[in-house]
Amino acid sequence: MSEYQYYEFMAVDRPLTGQQLKEVNKLSSHIDASASHAVIEYHWGDFKHDPIVVMRKYFDAFLYWANWGSPQLAFRFPHGALPADLLNDFDCDAFVTFSKQQEYDILHFDFGQYEAEDEWHEYELGSFIAIRNELLEGDLRSLYIAWLASQDMMRDYEDEEEEYEAEEEDDEEEEGNEDDEANIGPIVPPGLNQLTAAQQELMVLLRVPSALVGAAALYSDDARLAPADDFMDWVQRLPRERCDNYLVRLANNEPGLSRLLVRELRDANQHVQSEQTSRETRVPFTELLTKVEAIEAKEELERQARERQGRMDRLQYVHFHQDELWKRVDEGAMRQTSTGYDQALSLLVELRDVADEYKEVQEFQTRFNTWIQSHLRRPALIERLKKNKFTIPKP
């Protein structure tokens, strides 16, 4: 299989200038760029620039994936639009980083060690872009999904770690106790039982099992409506110099300014909204895994029940339409083609199963013996029937 790499960038807050677009088009001979979007695809090649640096300079979002896996997703935010301690509650520094610059802050999901699944799956940045706005609105479900992905990935190294920890257990008991306290998990965000389309696509990109999110959803409150913002009253409380500062920045068309103002107003009036906060529940990953086992066991039982019901429904249908199906058996055999013989065989297997289920085996065999007499000179059909354990009478 040839190598394939996909890079995609998107400008959200404002389009590229003409000069910026010229610069972007010079980044690669493989690029297809506009003032708001750029895609770079490689077969047996590679992008010669750091995509995060490119995003920081020109764009607001970035997506990377390859046919061998290694997914990356990143967003650029106006500096200060998100809290500085955004990731403090999430123990996944090896996979998710939040770097703060003078003008922009970068949130980077980097799961470069992930291998692609056997089934080919293509991703587009448009499917994830809503996550940027969700984070600006304080929705942390995407970060929790990334934390689940990081913990699930670390399980791949569990055997090696357990062997090492067993050797060091006597010397590091105190440190182990500290680790247990650190692994209680982040606060479970509300709304995990009703993810947005972008969050569901992030699950697929980061290969987070649905049962794992379902386990966490057991501890998640329903998604709550944001409390009403009394901006008229809050703006009046801003100092005069802060109002003037925002007006000057507005005149300079500063990107993301409205988000920064809303954040400042909400932060200054948190006491007004405190009554609407959700419970703060933390669940260790090991506890989630226990729930996953129960969920998967329940789903398997439900799947088996659906299969049994589907089979019974089909048997019942066949039982009440035997004459029609015997006619289709004969039509398939009369075509004298491979497809026709396969159709006849499939229907005969169902008719035999029905006879066994309804204790009508003798009736089926009698009808089969009569039908097969006119088809004994069709060796391809007879061979199929014998392979499926049909009793062929002698001519």
Coordinates of N, CA and C in Angstrom, one line a residue, residues 138 163 180 200 210 216 226 257 275 278 312 343 364 394:
G138 N -17.3 27.0 26.7 CA -17.1 26.3 28.0 C -17.5 24.8 28.0
E163 N 4.7 -5.2 35.0 CA 5.9 -6.0 35.2 C 6.9 -5.2 35.9
D180 N -2.3 6.8 42.8 CA -3.7 6.5 42.8 C -4.6 7.7 43.0
Q200 N -18.8 13.3 18.3 CA -18.9 11.9 17.9 C -17.8 11.6 16.8
S210 N -17.4 3.4 21.9 CA -18.7 4.0 22.4 C -19.1 3.5 23.8
A216 N -18.9 6.5 31.0 CA -18.7 7.8 31.6 C -20.0 8.6 31.7
A226 N -27.1 27.2 29.1 CA -26.3 28.2 29.7 C -27.2 29.3 30.3
L257 N -12.6 39.3 19.4 CA -12.7 40.2 20.4 C -14.0 40.0 21.2
E275 N -25.2 29.3 41.0 CA -26.3 28.4 41.4 C -26.6 27.4 40.3
S278 N -23.2 22.3 37.6 CA -23.5 20.9 37.8 C -22.7 20.3 38.9
M312 N -36.4 -15.8 14.0 CA -37.7 -16.3 14.2 C -38.7 -15.6 13.3
Q343 N -29.2 -19.0 -5.5 CA -30.5 -18.5 -5.0 C -31.4 -19.7 -4.6
F364 N -41.2 -31.8 4.2 CA -40.2 -31.2 3.3 C -39.4 -32.2 2.5
K394 N -31.7 -41.4 -5.5 CA -31.2 -42.0 -6.8 C -32.2 -41.8 -7.9

